[in-house]
Each structure stands twice: as structure tokens, then as C-alpha cells.
PDB file of C-alpha atoms in Angstrom:
ATOM      1  CA  MET A 110       0.000   0.000   0.000  1.00 46.00           C
ATOM      2  CA  ASN A 111       2.821   2.371   0.895  1.00 54.00           C
ATOM      3  CA  LEU A 112       4.515   1.533  -2.388  1.00 55.00           C
ATOM      4  CA  ASP A 113       1.329   2.383  -4.278  1.00 68.00           C
ATOM      5  CA  TRP A 114       1.040   5.706  -2.447  1.00 70.00           C
ATOM      6  CA  GLN A 115       4.690   6.529  -3.119  1.00 73.00           C
ATOM      7  CA  ALA A 116       4.346   5.626  -6.789  1.00 72.00           C
ATOM      8  CA  ALA A 117       1.256   7.821  -7.100  1.00 72.00           C
ATOM      9  CA  LEU A 118       3.053  10.735  -5.438  1.00 71.00           C
ATOM     10  CA  GLU A 119       6.049  10.359  -7.732  1.00 73.00           C
ATOM     11  CA  ALA A 120       3.726  10.249 -10.746  1.00 74.00           C
ATOM     12  CA  VAL A 121       2.067  13.499  -9.665  1.00 74.00           C
ATOM     13  CA  ILE A 122       5.376  15.223  -8.960  1.00 78.00           C
ATOM     14  CA  GLY A 123       6.781  14.029 -12.268  1.00 76.00           C
ATOM     15  CA  HIS A 124       3.858  15.407 -14.268  1.00 76.00           C
ATOM     16  CA  PRO A 125       4.949  18.250 -16.598  1.00 74.00           C
ATOM     17  CA  LEU A 126       2.300  20.603 -15.168  1.00 83.00           C
ATOM     18  CA  PHE A 127       2.991  19.906 -11.490  1.00 87.00           C
ATOM     19  CA  ALA A 128       5.252  22.927 -10.967  1.00 88.00           C
ATOM     20  CA  PHE A 129       2.812  25.122 -12.890  1.00 89.00           C
ATOM     21  CA  GLY A 130      -0.143  23.936 -10.814  1.00 89.00           C
ATOM     22  CA  LEU A 131       1.809  24.152  -7.562  1.00 90.00           C
ATOM     23  CA  THR A 132       2.771  27.774  -8.197  1.00 91.00           C
ATOM     24  CA  LEU A 133      -0.720  28.893  -9.190  1.00 91.00           C
ATOM     25  CA  GLY A 134      -2.377  26.953  -6.377  1.00 92.00           C
ATOM     26  CA  VAL A 135      -0.057  28.326  -3.726  1.00 93.00           C
ATOM     27  CA  TYR A 136      -0.521  31.882  -5.004  1.00 91.00           C
ATOM     28  CA  GLN A 137      -4.312  31.551  -4.926  1.00 92.00           C
ATOM     29  CA  ILE A 138      -4.129  30.347  -1.319  1.00 92.00           C
ATOM     30  CA  ALA A 139      -1.840  33.243  -0.390  1.00 90.00           C
ATOM     31  CA  LEU A 140      -4.070  35.738  -2.194  1.00 88.00           C
ATOM     32  CA  ALA A 141      -7.198  34.410  -0.469  1.00 91.00           C
ATOM     33  CA  ALA A 142      -5.498  34.660   2.935  1.00 91.00           C
ATOM     34  CA  TYR A 143      -4.456  38.256   2.254  1.00 87.00           C
ATOM     35  CA  GLU A 144      -7.872  39.298   0.929  1.00 86.00           C
ATOM     36  CA  LYS A 145      -9.565  37.830   3.998  1.00 89.00           C
ATOM     37  CA  THR A 146      -7.259  39.323   6.632  1.00 88.00           C
ATOM     38  CA  ARG A 147      -5.527  42.277   4.912  1.00 82.00           C
ATOM     39  CA  TRP A 148      -2.559  41.582   7.140  1.00 85.00           C
ATOM     40  CA  MET A 149       0.583  43.189   5.774  1.00 81.00           C
ATOM     41  CA  ILE A 150       2.707  40.163   6.645  1.00 84.00           C
ATOM     42  CA  LEU A 151       0.534  37.986   4.382  1.00 86.00           C
ATOM     43  CA  GLN A 152       1.596  39.796   1.215  1.00 85.00           C
ATOM     44  CA  PRO A 153       0.739  37.234  -1.534  1.00 87.00           C
ATOM     45  CA  VAL A 154       4.125  37.216  -3.293  1.00 84.00           C
ATOM     46  CA  LEU A 155       6.010  36.764  -0.032  1.00 86.00           C
ATOM     47  CA  VAL A 156       3.704  34.026   1.275  1.00 90.00           C
ATOM     48  CA  SER A 157       3.524  32.112  -2.011  1.00 90.00           C
ATOM     49  CA  MET A 158       7.302  32.267  -2.408  1.00 88.00           C
ATOM     50  CA  THR A 159       7.755  30.871   1.100  1.00 90.00           C
ATOM     51  CA  LEU A 160       5.213  28.099   0.537  1.00 93.00           C
ATOM     52  CA  VAL A 161       6.738  27.074  -2.803  1.00 92.00           C
ATOM     53  CA  ILE A 162      10.203  26.841  -1.244  1.00 91.00           C
ATOM     54  CA  ALA A 163       8.800  24.769   1.623  1.00 93.00           C
ATOM     55  CA  ALA A 164       7.022  22.442  -0.825  1.00 91.00           C
ATOM     56  CA  LEU A 165      10.174  21.942  -2.893  1.00 90.00           C
ATOM     57  CA  LEU A 166      12.185  21.107   0.206  1.00 91.00           C
ATOM     58  CA  ALA A 167       9.514  18.790   1.598  1.00 90.00           C
ATOM     59  CA  LEU A 168       9.117  16.909  -1.688  1.00 87.00           C
ATOM     60  CA  ASP A 169      12.870  16.924  -2.419  1.00 86.00           C
ATOM     61  CA  ILE A 170      12.404  18.622  -5.795  1.00 86.00           C
ATOM     62  CA  ASP A 171      15.473  20.177  -7.384  1.00 87.00           C
ATOM     63  CA  TYR A 172      15.101  23.832  -8.395  1.00 83.00           C
ATOM     64  CA  ALA A 173      16.213  23.100 -11.950  1.00 84.00           C
ATOM     65  CA  GLU A 174      13.404  20.560 -12.242  1.00 85.00           C
ATOM     66  CA  TYR A 175      10.890  23.027 -10.813  1.00 87.00           C
ATOM     67  CA  LYS A 176      12.075  25.779 -13.155  1.00 83.00           C
ATOM     68  CA  GLN A 177      11.659  23.533 -16.172  1.00 85.00           C
ATOM     69  CA  GLY A 178       8.122  22.633 -15.113  1.00 84.00           C
ATOM     70  CA  ALA A 179       7.199  26.272 -14.527  1.00 83.00           C
ATOM     71  CA  GLN A 180       8.417  27.493 -17.929  1.00 83.00           C
ATOM     72  CA  LEU A 181       4.867  28.256 -19.010  1.00 82.00           C
ATOM     73  CA  LEU A 182       4.624  30.864 -16.263  1.00 82.00           C
ATOM     74  CA  THR A 183       7.875  32.395 -17.458  1.00 75.00           C
ATOM     75  CA  LEU A 184       6.509  32.608 -20.993  1.00 78.00           C
ATOM     76  CA  ILE A 185       3.360  34.454 -19.935  1.00 80.00           C
ATOM     77  CA  LEU A 186       5.198  36.742 -17.515  1.00 74.00           C
ATOM     78  CA  GLY A 187       6.150  39.115 -20.335  1.00 72.00           C
ATOM     79  CA  PRO A 188       2.609  39.542 -21.723  1.00 78.00           C
ATOM     80  CA  ALA A 189       1.271  39.861 -18.161  1.00 75.00           C
ATOM     81  CA  THR A 190       3.691  42.703 -17.466  1.00 73.00           C
ATOM     82  CA  VAL A 191       2.789  44.424 -20.722  1.00 76.00           C
ATOM     83  CA  ALA A 192      -0.895  44.081 -19.803  1.00 78.00           C
ATOM     84  CA  LEU A 193      -0.249  46.457 -16.909  1.00 74.00           C
ATOM     85  CA  ALA A 194      -0.298  49.193 -19.571  1.00 77.00           C
ATOM     86  CA  VAL A 195      -4.066  48.715 -20.035  1.00 81.00           C
ATOM     87  CA  PRO A 196      -5.059  50.907 -17.050  1.00 82.00           C
ATOM     88  CA  LEU A 197      -2.502  53.461 -18.259  1.00 80.00           C
ATOM     89  CA  TYR A 198      -4.226  53.608 -21.644  1.00 83.00           C
ATOM     90  CA  LEU A 199      -7.636  53.948 -20.015  1.00 84.00           C
ATOM     91  CA  ASN A 200      -6.412  56.898 -17.927  1.00 84.00           C
ATOM     92  CA  MET A 201      -4.367  58.623 -20.630  1.00 85.00           C
ATOM     93  CA  ARG A 202      -6.422  61.832 -20.394  1.00 88.00           C
ATOM     94  CA  ARG A 203      -5.643  62.108 -16.697  1.00 86.00           C
ATOM     95  CA  VAL A 204      -1.943  61.521 -17.376  1.00 85.00           C
ATOM     96  CA  ARG A 205      -1.894  64.340 -19.956  1.00 87.00           C
ATOM     97  CA  GLN A 206      -3.401  66.721 -17.397  1.00 88.00           C
ATOM     98  CA  VAL A 207      -0.462  66.267 -15.025  1.00 87.00           C
ATOM     99  CA  LEU A 208       2.248  65.401 -17.541  1.00 86.00           C
ATOM    100  CA  TRP A 209       4.979  67.799 -16.386  1.00 90.00           C
ATOM    101  CA  PRO A 210       4.573  67.128 -12.645  1.00 88.00           C
ATOM    102  CA  THR A 211       4.614  63.438 -13.509  1.00 88.00           C
ATOM    103  CA  LEU A 212       7.857  63.676 -15.485  1.00 88.00           C
ATOM    104  CA  ILE A 213       9.554  65.748 -12.777  1.00 91.00           C
ATOM    105  CA  THR A 214       8.435  63.278 -10.117  1.00 89.00           C
ATOM    106  CA  LEU A 215       9.755  60.393 -12.194  1.00 88.00           C
ATOM    107  CA  PHE A 216      13.178  61.944 -12.561  1.00 89.00           C
ATOM    108  CA  VAL A 217      13.564  63.196  -8.987  1.00 91.00           C
ATOM    109  CA  GLY A 218      11.931  60.184  -7.329  1.00 89.00           C
ATOM    110  CA  GLY A 219      13.787  57.667  -9.469  1.00 88.00           C
ATOM    111  CA  LEU A 220      17.116  59.378  -8.832  1.00 90.00           C
ATOM    112  CA  PHE A 221      16.449  59.551  -5.081  1.00 90.00           C
ATOM    113  CA  ALA A 222      15.365  55.894  -4.862  1.00 87.00           C
ATOM    114  CA  THR A 223      18.496  54.757  -6.684  1.00 88.00           C
ATOM    115  CA  VAL A 224      21.017  56.984  -4.921  1.00 90.00           C
ATOM    116  CA  LEU A 225      19.565  56.437  -1.444  1.00 90.00           C
ATOM    117  CA  GLY A 226      19.845  52.663  -1.697  1.00 88.00           C
ATOM    118  CA  VAL A 227      23.447  52.796  -2.895  1.00 90.00           C
ATOM    119  CA  VAL A 228      24.466  55.398  -0.283  1.00 92.00           C
ATOM    120  CA  LEU A 229      22.943  53.412   2.574  1.00 92.00           C
ATOM    121  CA  ALA A 230      24.708  50.247   1.403  1.00 91.00           C
ATOM    122  CA  TRP A 231      27.985  52.200   1.136  1.00 93.00           C
ATOM    123  CA  LEU A 232      27.565  53.585   4.671  1.00 94.00           C
ATOM    124  CA  PHE A 233      27.121  50.039   5.957  1.00 92.00           C
ATOM    125  CA  GLY A 234      30.368  49.015   4.298  1.00 90.00           C
ATOM    126  CA  ALA A 235      29.097  47.154   1.228  1.00 88.00           C
ATOM    127  CA  GLU A 236      31.658  46.191  -1.412  1.00 90.00           C
ATOM    128  CA  THR A 237      31.739  47.762  -4.855  1.00 89.00           C
ATOM    129  CA  LEU A 238      30.218  44.644  -6.420  1.00 90.00           C
ATOM    130  CA  ILE A 239      27.227  44.882  -4.061  1.00 90.00           C
ATOM    131  CA  LEU A 240      26.800  48.600  -4.742  1.00 90.00           C
ATOM    132  CA  LYS A 241      26.706  48.043  -8.493  1.00 90.00           C
ATOM    133  CA  THR A 242      24.332  45.122  -8.078  1.00 91.00           C
ATOM    134  CA  LEU A 243      22.023  47.078  -5.777  1.00 91.00           C
ATOM    135  CA  ALA A 244      21.809  50.166  -8.002  1.00 91.00           C
ATOM    136  CA  PRO A 245      19.130  48.867 -10.443  1.00 91.00           C
ATOM    137  CA  LYS A 246      16.971  47.301  -7.669  1.00 89.00           C
ATOM    138  CA  SER A 247      13.872  49.397  -8.425  1.00 86.00           C
ATOM    139  CA  VAL A 248      13.185  48.088 -11.948  1.00 87.00           C
ATOM    140  CA  THR A 249      11.815  44.803 -13.227  1.00 83.00           C
ATOM    141  CA  THR A 250      14.031  41.719 -12.999  1.00 82.00           C
ATOM    142  CA  PRO A 251      15.064  41.361 -16.689  1.00 81.00           C
ATOM    143  CA  ILE A 252      16.184  45.000 -16.902  1.00 86.00           C
ATOM    144  CA  ALA A 253      17.891  44.916 -13.497  1.00 88.00           C
ATOM    145  CA  MET A 254      19.866  41.782 -14.369  1.00 87.00           C
ATOM    146  CA  LEU A 255      21.062  43.207 -17.681  1.00 88.00           C
ATOM    147  CA  VAL A 256      21.985  46.592 -16.209  1.00 91.00           C
ATOM    148  CA  ALA A 257      23.746  45.053 -13.195  1.00 91.00           C
ATOM    149  CA  GLU A 258      25.828  42.819 -15.439  1.00 89.00           C
ATOM    150  CA  GLU A 259      26.677  45.713 -17.751  1.00 90.00           C
ATOM    151  CA  ILE A 260      27.925  47.974 -14.954  1.00 91.00           C
ATOM    152  CA  GLY A 261      29.944  45.235 -13.254  1.00 89.00           C
ATOM    153  CA  GLY A 262      27.460  43.786 -10.766  1.00 89.00           C
ATOM    154  CA  ALA A 263      26.086  40.274 -10.296  1.00 89.00           C
ATOM    155  CA  ALA A 264      22.984  39.539 -12.367  1.00 86.00           C
ATOM    156  CA  SER A 265      21.686  36.700 -10.191  1.00 84.00           C
ATOM    157  CA  LEU A 266      22.060  38.747  -7.001  1.00 89.00           C
ATOM    158  CA  ALA A 267      20.354  41.690  -8.694  1.00 89.00           C
ATOM    159  CA  ALA A 268      17.290  39.494  -9.210  1.00 86.00           C
ATOM    160  CA  VAL A 269      17.208  38.835  -5.455  1.00 87.00           C
ATOM    161  CA  PHE A 270      17.419  42.550  -4.656  1.00 91.00           C
ATOM    162  CA  VAL A 271      14.615  43.283  -7.132  1.00 90.00           C
ATOM    163  CA  MET A 272      12.418  40.624  -5.559  1.00 87.00           C
ATOM    164  CA  LEU A 273      13.028  41.939  -2.044  1.00 88.00           C
ATOM    165  CA  THR A 274      12.427  45.521  -3.151  1.00 90.00           C
ATOM    166  CA  GLY A 275       9.133  44.614  -4.810  1.00 89.00           C
ATOM    167  CA  VAL A 276       7.836  42.552  -1.889  1.00 89.00           C
ATOM    168  CA  LEU A 277       8.799  45.115   0.754  1.00 89.00           C
ATOM    169  CA  GLY A 278       7.423  47.947  -1.363  1.00 89.00           C
ATOM    170  CA  ALA A 279       4.101  46.161  -1.784  1.00 87.00           C
ATOM    171  CA  MET A 280       3.952  45.318   1.923  1.00 87.00           C
ATOM    172  CA  LEU A 281       4.912  48.698   3.358  1.00 89.00           C
ATOM    173  CA  GLY A 282       4.386  51.224   0.565  1.00 88.00           C
ATOM    174  CA  VAL A 283       0.684  51.965   0.911  1.00 87.00           C
ATOM    175  CA  GLU A 284       0.870  52.008   4.713  1.00 87.00           C
ATOM    176  CA  VAL A 285       3.788  54.462   4.677  1.00 90.00           C
ATOM    177  CA  LEU A 286       1.916  56.711   2.246  1.00 90.00           C
ATOM    178  CA  ARG A 287      -1.132  56.679   4.498  1.00 88.00           C
ATOM    179  CA  VAL A 288       0.975  57.578   7.536  1.00 90.00           C
ATOM    180  CA  PHE A 289       2.160  60.664   5.666  1.00 91.00           C
ATOM    181  CA  ARG A 290      -1.434  61.338   4.508  1.00 90.00           C
ATOM    182  CA  ILE A 291      -0.649  60.925   0.827  1.00 89.00           C
ATOM    183  CA  THR A 292      -4.043  59.869  -0.486  1.00 88.00           C
ATOM    184  CA  ASN A 293      -3.939  61.152  -4.063  1.00 90.00           C
ATOM    185  CA  PRO A 294      -4.224  58.069  -6.347  1.00 91.00           C
ATOM    186  CA  ALA A 295      -1.734  59.439  -8.875  1.00 91.00           C
ATOM    187  CA  ALA A 296       0.855  60.136  -6.163  1.00 91.00           C
ATOM    188  CA  GLN A 297       0.346  56.722  -4.593  1.00 92.00           C
ATOM    189  CA  GLY A 298       0.714  55.004  -7.947  1.00 92.00           C
ATOM    190  CA  MET A 299       3.835  56.950  -8.878  1.00 92.00           C
ATOM    191  CA  ALA A 300       5.509  56.107  -5.578  1.00 92.00           C
ATOM    192  CA  LEU A 301       4.727  52.398  -5.820  1.00 92.00           C
ATOM    193  CA  GLY A 302       5.732  52.170  -9.490  1.00 91.00           C
ATOM    194  CA  ILE A 303       9.038  53.962  -8.982  1.00 92.00           C
ATOM    195  CA  VAL A 304      10.096  52.063  -5.888  1.00 90.00           C
ATOM    196  CA  ALA A 305       8.511  48.612  -6.243  1.00 89.00           C
ATOM    197  CA  HIS A 306       8.218  48.069 -10.046  1.00 86.00           C
ATOM    198  CA  ALA A 307       5.723  45.398 -11.188  1.00 85.00           C
ATOM    199  CA  VAL A 308       4.839  44.102  -7.721  1.00 87.00           C
ATOM    200  CA  GLY A 309       4.160  47.654  -6.591  1.00 89.00           C
ATOM    201  CA  THR A 310       2.069  48.255  -9.694  1.00 88.00           C
ATOM    202  CA  ALA A 311      -0.035  45.209  -8.926  1.00 85.00           C
ATOM    203  CA  ARG A 312      -0.487  46.529  -5.386  1.00 87.00           C
ATOM    204  CA  ALA A 313      -1.448  49.957  -6.728  1.00 89.00           C
ATOM    205  CA  LEU A 314      -4.158  48.362  -8.881  1.00 87.00           C
ATOM    206  CA  GLN A 315      -5.740  47.107  -5.674  1.00 84.00           C
ATOM    207  CA  GLU A 316      -6.061  50.727  -4.571  1.00 86.00           C
ATOM    208  CA  GLY A 317      -7.776  51.790  -7.783  1.00 87.00           C
ATOM    209  CA  GLU A 318      -7.488  52.085 -11.551  1.00 87.00           C
ATOM    210  CA  GLU A 319      -5.933  55.558 -11.494  1.00 90.00           C
ATOM    211  CA  ALA A 320      -3.258  54.508  -9.007  1.00 91.00           C
ATOM    212  CA  GLY A 321      -2.532  51.463 -11.155  1.00 89.00           C
ATOM    213  CA  ALA A 322      -2.241  53.606 -14.279  1.00 90.00           C
ATOM    214  CA  PHE A 323       0.337  55.946 -12.775  1.00 92.00           C
ATOM    215  CA  ALA A 324       2.206  53.031 -11.236  1.00 92.00           C
ATOM    216  CA  ALA A 325       2.436  51.377 -14.662  1.00 90.00           C
ATOM    217  CA  LEU A 326       3.721  54.632 -16.160  1.00 90.00           C
ATOM    218  CA  ALA A 327       6.297  55.060 -13.398  1.00 91.00           C
ATOM    219  CA  MET A 328       7.432  51.444 -13.664  1.00 90.00           C
ATOM    220  CA  SER A 329       7.876  51.694 -17.440  1.00 87.00           C
ATOM    221  CA  MET A 330       9.717  55.008 -17.416  1.00 89.00           C
ATOM    222  CA  MET A 331      11.880  53.950 -14.497  1.00 90.00           C
ATOM    223  CA  GLY A 332      12.935  50.879 -16.444  1.00 88.00           C
ATOM    224  CA  VAL A 333      13.786  52.878 -19.561  1.00 87.00           C
ATOM    225  CA  LEU A 334      15.709  55.573 -17.682  1.00 88.00           C
ATOM    226  CA  THR A 335      17.646  53.018 -15.646  1.00 90.00           C
ATOM    227  CA  ALA A 336      18.572  50.950 -18.694  1.00 88.00           C
ATOM    228  CA  VAL A 337      19.793  54.020 -20.603  1.00 88.00           C
ATOM    229  CA  LEU A 338      21.232  56.379 -18.002  1.00 87.00           C
ATOM    230  CA  MET A 339      22.744  54.096 -15.364  1.00 89.00           C
ATOM    231  CA  PRO A 340      25.395  52.463 -17.597  1.00 88.00           C
ATOM    232  CA  LEU A 341      26.293  55.899 -18.997  1.00 86.00           C
ATOM    233  CA  THR A 342      26.604  57.376 -15.506  1.00 85.00           C
ATOM    234  CA  VAL A 343      28.781  54.540 -14.248  1.00 82.00           C
ATOM    235  CA  ALA A 344      30.991  54.783 -17.348  1.00 80.00           C
ATOM    236  CA  LEU A 345      31.490  58.521 -16.788  1.00 77.00           C
ATOM    237  CA  ILE A 346      32.251  58.113 -13.068  1.00 75.00           C
ATOM    238  CA  VAL A 347      34.619  55.180 -13.536  1.00 62.00           C
TER     239      VAL A 347
END
């Protein structure tokens, strides 16, 4: 009987869609828990990431095997990110009304978010490799990895910094804005998009369509500016 149960478990784990189903199922559980409680610590990305790691360890599944099984999610990640532009398109008139304040906020806020992270790491004694890896932390993972590698950082470590930045931004961002009584949807969206990229944009969409639109704009522009200006800046300094 035990052999039958073990064989059935191995058959399920070995199924090509197991990793795909595991990831989606765990995320739905995490999302349901967050929607029911609204506890900050139950941020869906953080909880689902923790549960997936626990499941892989418990079932003795190698990460390479999991990654291969979850390739479908990787394929649809790009279109899903692009789809964040839909609320931006729907609120284009509102964006035009505050275009110049938006552009100034993007430049100043993006510069501050980048410089502050690097300066704090430098004050705590971080090595040059860590500083260069940390610099592009506020953009989406593909851009951050490419920029980090181009300026002399570690691409894989940059992905970790991006993940942590997004999760912490989604967990704390809205609460910090409320503490400082920043309730304007456009301002909330800009802050989350600049600091916490796609995860922050998804969180902004929970606050409203306008906040999501400005978060998508901030995330996109932050990615473009980082990819273009950061390598040039590093080249000039070095």
C-alpha cells in the first residue's frame, strides 16, 4: 500500500504541469489569505514564495526541475507585465493633465530611490560589487539583471534585490503613504511604481485604476531611464 502511495506521489510530482499547478495553487491560497485578513505580513508574493520553497524542500524537488516545469509561467510573464499598460491607456487623459509634474516626479523620485539605496549600502560598508548590483533594484528583474551585469554587478544577485524591493514595497508602501497622509491616487501610484516596479504596480491596482495607471507609467519610465542612463553614468564616473 505504501509503495502504491509513493508511486502515485512520484507520478504526480513528475507530471509536466505539477510545478505550474503548484505555483498557481499556492498563489491563490496566499491571495485568499491576504484578501480575507488584509494583514501586511501575508503579502501574496512573499507568502507564495515561502510556501513554494517549503514544498520543494519537503518533496525533495530540485530547483532546476521546478524551473523547467514552470516554464509556461515564465513565458506568460512578459505579456502579463505588458498588460499592466491597459489601465494606463484607459487613464491617458488624466496623465496628460499632469504630464509635467509626472515627469519631474519620475526623474527626482527615481534618482532619489536609486542613490539612497546605494548610499545606505555604502555607509554600511558594502563592497563595490554589491553597490553596483544594488543600483538597479527598483526596476523589473530582466532589466535589473542586464543593467547590473553591464555595470559590473552580479545579475543573479540583482534578481534577489529586485524581488526583495518589490515585496517590501508592496507590503509597506501603501501604509507608509497613508501615515504621511498621501491619499492622491496618482501620487500613490507613482511612488509604488518607482520604488517597487511590477509588484508595486499590482499593489497599486488594488487601490484603484488611477493609481494602477500611474504606477504602470512610473514602472515603465523607471525601467527605460535606468537601462539608458545608469550604464552611462557609471561609465562617466569610472
